[in-house]
Amino acid sequence: MTIGEILRAATVIPVLEIPSLDKAAPLAKALSAGGLRVIELTLRTPCALDAVKVMRDAASELIVGMGTIRTSEDVKQSIDAGAAFLISPGAGPALLEAMAASGAPSLPGIATASEAIIAYEAGFSAQKFFPAGPAGGIAYLKSFTGPLPDITFCPTGGISAEHAEEYLALPNVACVGGSWIATKQMIENEEWREIESNARRAATLLHA
Ligand code: 3PG
């Protein structure tokens, strides 16, 4: 799949921090049962790489991307682990080059117009806008539509269920990401029903 196809399958991407491998399968099942198809599994815990395969095996329809990619080594390890796509919170020249060279669908992170242009020049017309809320939120991202008409964004960071629809109404937003669907605490507490119900509500959000 291309990154465009993945983002079109998404609307809402849960951003997940998985504390231990035993949580991976039930988490995947809860998100999938709630109707979500695309997830960002962050590379922030030691078991994250192993969790990719466990989640794919538990819910084969899930498209499992690896997030918090910061280095070329992260790119390589994530692809080897079976990640379907790559997401970064920001990107310097080396990471952009590694993402492009890997051929894997990738969503580099940006927070300013200059960073968006640099990533676009490196071949990325879909980008993560991070941290969306603190960086300026809906008004800030809306102001990119005129000068940066060829770039679509997945805003993430500080987005709640309440704000998600407002972001999705922007013409330059492909989908939104956030941890509110399954927070670290909820995963630790094994709140699978609550996660499924948050996923179901998120899956009903419509793109404008
Ligand atoms: C991310 O990695 O994209 C963010 O940590 C998710 O942000 P949130 O927790 O504010 O949703």
Coordinates of C-alpha atoms and ligand atoms in Angstrom, one line a residue:
M1 CA 0.0 0.0 0.0
T2 CA 1.1 3.6 -0.5
I3 CA 1.0 6.0 2.4
G4 CA -2.0 7.7 0.8
E5 CA -3.9 4.5 0.7
I6 CA -3.0 3.8 4.3
L7 CA -4.2 7.2 5.5
R8 CA -7.4 6.9 3.5
A9 CA -8.1 3.6 5.4
A10 CA -7.6 5.4 8.7
T11 CA -9.6 8.5 9.7
V12 CA -8.3 8.0 13.3
I13 CA -5.0 6.4 14.1
P14 CA -4.5 5.3 17.7
V15 CA -1.0 6.1 19.0
L16 CA 0.0 3.2 21.3
E17 CA 2.7 2.7 23.9
I18 CA 2.8 -1.0 24.7
P19 CA 4.3 -1.8 28.2
S20 CA 4.7 -5.6 27.8
L21 CA 4.2 -8.1 25.0
D22 CA 1.3 -9.9 26.7
K23 CA -0.8 -6.8 26.1
A24 CA -0.3 -6.9 22.3
A25 CA -2.8 -9.5 21.2
P26 CA -5.8 -8.4 23.3
L27 CA -5.1 -4.7 22.4
A28 CA -5.0 -5.6 18.7
K29 CA -8.3 -7.5 19.0
A30 CA -10.0 -4.7 20.9
L31 CA -9.0 -2.0 18.4
S32 CA -10.0 -4.2 15.5
A33 CA -13.3 -5.2 17.1
G34 CA -14.0 -1.4 17.5
G35 CA -13.6 -1.0 13.7
L36 CA -10.2 0.7 13.5
R37 CA -7.8 -0.5 10.8
V38 CA -4.6 1.5 11.0
I39 CA -2.5 1.9 14.2
E40 CA 0.7 3.5 15.3
L41 CA 2.7 1.4 17.6
T42 CA 5.4 3.6 19.2
L43 CA 9.0 2.5 19.4
R44 CA 9.2 3.7 23.0
T45 CA 9.2 0.4 24.9
P46 CA 11.6 -2.6 24.6
C47 CA 8.9 -4.9 23.4
A48 CA 7.5 -2.6 20.7
L49 CA 9.3 -4.3 17.8
D50 CA 8.2 -7.8 18.8
A51 CA 4.7 -6.5 19.3
V52 CA 4.3 -5.7 15.6
K53 CA 4.1 -9.4 14.6
V54 CA 1.9 -10.4 17.6
M55 CA -0.6 -7.7 16.8
R56 CA -0.7 -8.6 13.1
D57 CA -1.2 -12.3 14.0
A58 CA -4.0 -11.4 16.5
A59 CA -5.9 -9.2 14.1
S60 CA -4.7 -9.7 10.5
E61 CA -6.8 -6.9 9.1
L62 CA -4.8 -4.3 11.1
I63 CA -2.3 -2.2 9.3
V64 CA 0.5 -1.8 11.9
G65 CA 2.8 1.2 11.6
M66 CA 5.8 1.9 13.7
G67 CA 5.9 5.3 15.3
T68 CA 8.6 7.4 17.2
I69 CA 11.1 6.6 14.4
R70 CA 14.1 8.8 15.0
T71 CA 17.1 7.1 13.3
S72 CA 18.1 5.1 10.3
E73 CA 18.5 2.2 12.5
D74 CA 14.9 2.6 13.7
V75 CA 13.8 2.5 10.1
K76 CA 15.7 -0.7 9.4
Q77 CA 14.6 -2.5 12.6
S78 CA 10.9 -1.5 12.1
I79 CA 10.8 -2.8 8.6
D80 CA 12.6 -6.1 9.7
A81 CA 9.9 -6.4 12.5
G82 CA 7.2 -6.2 9.8
A83 CA 5.9 -2.7 10.2
A84 CA 3.6 -1.7 7.3
F85 CA 4.6 1.9 7.5
L86 CA 6.8 4.4 9.4
I87 CA 5.9 7.5 11.4
S88 CA 8.3 10.0 12.9
P89 CA 7.7 12.9 15.4
G90 CA 10.2 15.1 13.4
A91 CA 12.8 14.5 10.8
G92 CA 16.3 15.7 9.9
P93 CA 18.0 15.1 6.5
A94 CA 19.4 11.7 7.5
L95 CA 16.1 10.3 8.6
L96 CA 14.3 11.7 5.5
E97 CA 16.9 10.0 3.4
A98 CA 16.6 6.7 5.3
M99 CA 12.8 6.7 5.0
A100 CA 12.9 7.5 1.3
A101 CA 15.6 4.9 0.6
S102 CA 13.7 2.2 2.5
G103 CA 10.8 2.4 0.1
A104 CA 8.4 1.8 3.1
P105 CA 5.4 4.0 3.2
S106 CA 6.4 6.8 5.6
L107 CA 4.9 9.8 7.4
P108 CA 7.7 12.1 8.5
G109 CA 6.9 14.6 11.3
I110 CA 6.9 18.3 10.8
A111 CA 5.8 21.3 12.9
T112 CA 6.5 24.3 10.7
A113 CA 6.0 25.4 7.1
S114 CA 9.8 25.2 6.5
E115 CA 10.0 21.6 7.8
A116 CA 7.0 20.7 5.7
I117 CA 8.7 22.1 2.6
I118 CA 11.9 20.2 3.4
A119 CA 10.0 16.9 3.8
Y120 CA 8.0 17.6 0.6
E121 CA 11.3 18.2 -1.3
A122 CA 12.5 14.9 0.0
G123 CA 9.4 13.2 -1.6
F124 CA 6.9 13.2 1.2
S125 CA 3.5 14.8 0.4
A126 CA 1.9 13.2 3.4
Q127 CA 3.3 14.3 6.8
K128 CA 2.6 14.0 10.5
F129 CA 1.9 17.4 12.1
F130 CA 3.3 17.1 15.6
P131 CA 2.7 18.2 18.3
A132 CA -0.5 19.4 16.8
G133 CA -2.2 21.1 19.8
P134 CA 0.8 22.8 21.4
A135 CA 2.2 23.8 18.0
G136 CA -0.9 25.9 17.1
G137 CA -3.8 23.5 16.6
I138 CA -6.6 23.8 14.1
A139 CA -6.0 27.4 13.2
Y140 CA -2.3 26.9 12.6
L141 CA -2.8 23.8 10.4
K142 CA -5.6 25.5 8.5
S143 CA -3.2 28.3 7.6
F144 CA -1.1 25.7 5.7
T145 CA -3.9 25.0 3.2
G146 CA -3.2 28.1 1.0
P147 CA 0.6 28.1 0.8
L148 CA 1.1 24.3 1.0
P149 CA -1.7 23.0 -1.2
D150 CA 0.1 19.8 -2.2
I151 CA 0.7 18.5 1.3
T152 CA -1.8 16.5 3.5
F153 CA -1.3 16.0 7.2
C154 CA -2.0 13.6 10.0
P155 CA -2.2 15.9 13.0
T156 CA -1.2 14.2 16.3
G157 CA -0.4 15.3 19.8
G158 CA -2.8 16.9 22.2
I159 CA -5.9 15.8 20.2
S160 CA -8.9 14.5 22.0
A161 CA -12.1 12.8 20.8
E162 CA -13.8 16.3 21.0
H163 CA -11.3 18.0 18.7
A164 CA -10.8 15.2 16.2
E165 CA -13.7 16.1 14.1
E166 CA -12.7 19.7 13.8
Y167 CA -9.3 18.7 12.5
L168 CA -10.9 16.2 10.1
A169 CA -13.0 19.0 8.6
L170 CA -9.8 20.7 7.3
P171 CA -9.2 20.1 3.6
N172 CA -5.5 19.3 4.2
V173 CA -6.1 16.7 6.9
A174 CA -6.1 13.0 5.8
C175 CA -6.7 11.6 9.3
V176 CA -5.8 12.3 12.9
G177 CA -3.7 10.4 15.5
G178 CA -4.0 10.3 19.2
S179 CA -3.5 8.2 22.3
W180 CA -6.9 8.9 23.8
I181 CA -8.4 5.7 22.3
A182 CA -6.0 3.5 24.3
T183 CA -3.8 5.4 26.8
K184 CA -0.8 3.8 28.3
Q185 CA -2.7 3.5 31.6
M186 CA -5.7 1.9 29.9
I187 CA -3.4 -0.7 28.3
E188 CA -1.6 -1.4 31.6
N189 CA -5.0 -1.8 33.3
E190 CA -6.2 -4.1 30.5
E191 CA -9.3 -2.0 29.9
W192 CA -10.1 -3.8 26.7
R193 CA -13.8 -3.1 26.7
E194 CA -13.3 0.6 27.2
I195 CA -10.6 0.6 24.5
E196 CA -13.0 -1.2 22.1
S197 CA -15.7 1.3 22.8
N198 CA -13.3 4.3 22.3
A199 CA -12.2 2.7 19.0
R200 CA -15.8 2.3 17.9
R201 CA -16.6 5.9 18.6
A202 CA -13.4 7.0 16.8
A203 CA -14.2 4.7 13.8
T204 CA -17.5 6.5 13.3
L205 CA -15.9 9.9 13.0
L206 CA -16.2 11.0 9.4
H207 CA -13.8 12.8 7.2
A208 CA -15.3 16.0 5.8
Ligands
3PG1 C1 2.5 10.9 19.5 O1 3.5 10.2 19.7 O2 2.1 11.1 18.4 C2 1.9 11.6 20.7 O3 2.5 11.3 21.8 C3 0.5 11.3 20.8 O4 0.0 12.4 21.4 P1 -1.2 12.4 22.4 O5 -0.8 11.5 23.5 O6 -1.3 13.8 22.9 O7 -2.4 11.9 21.7

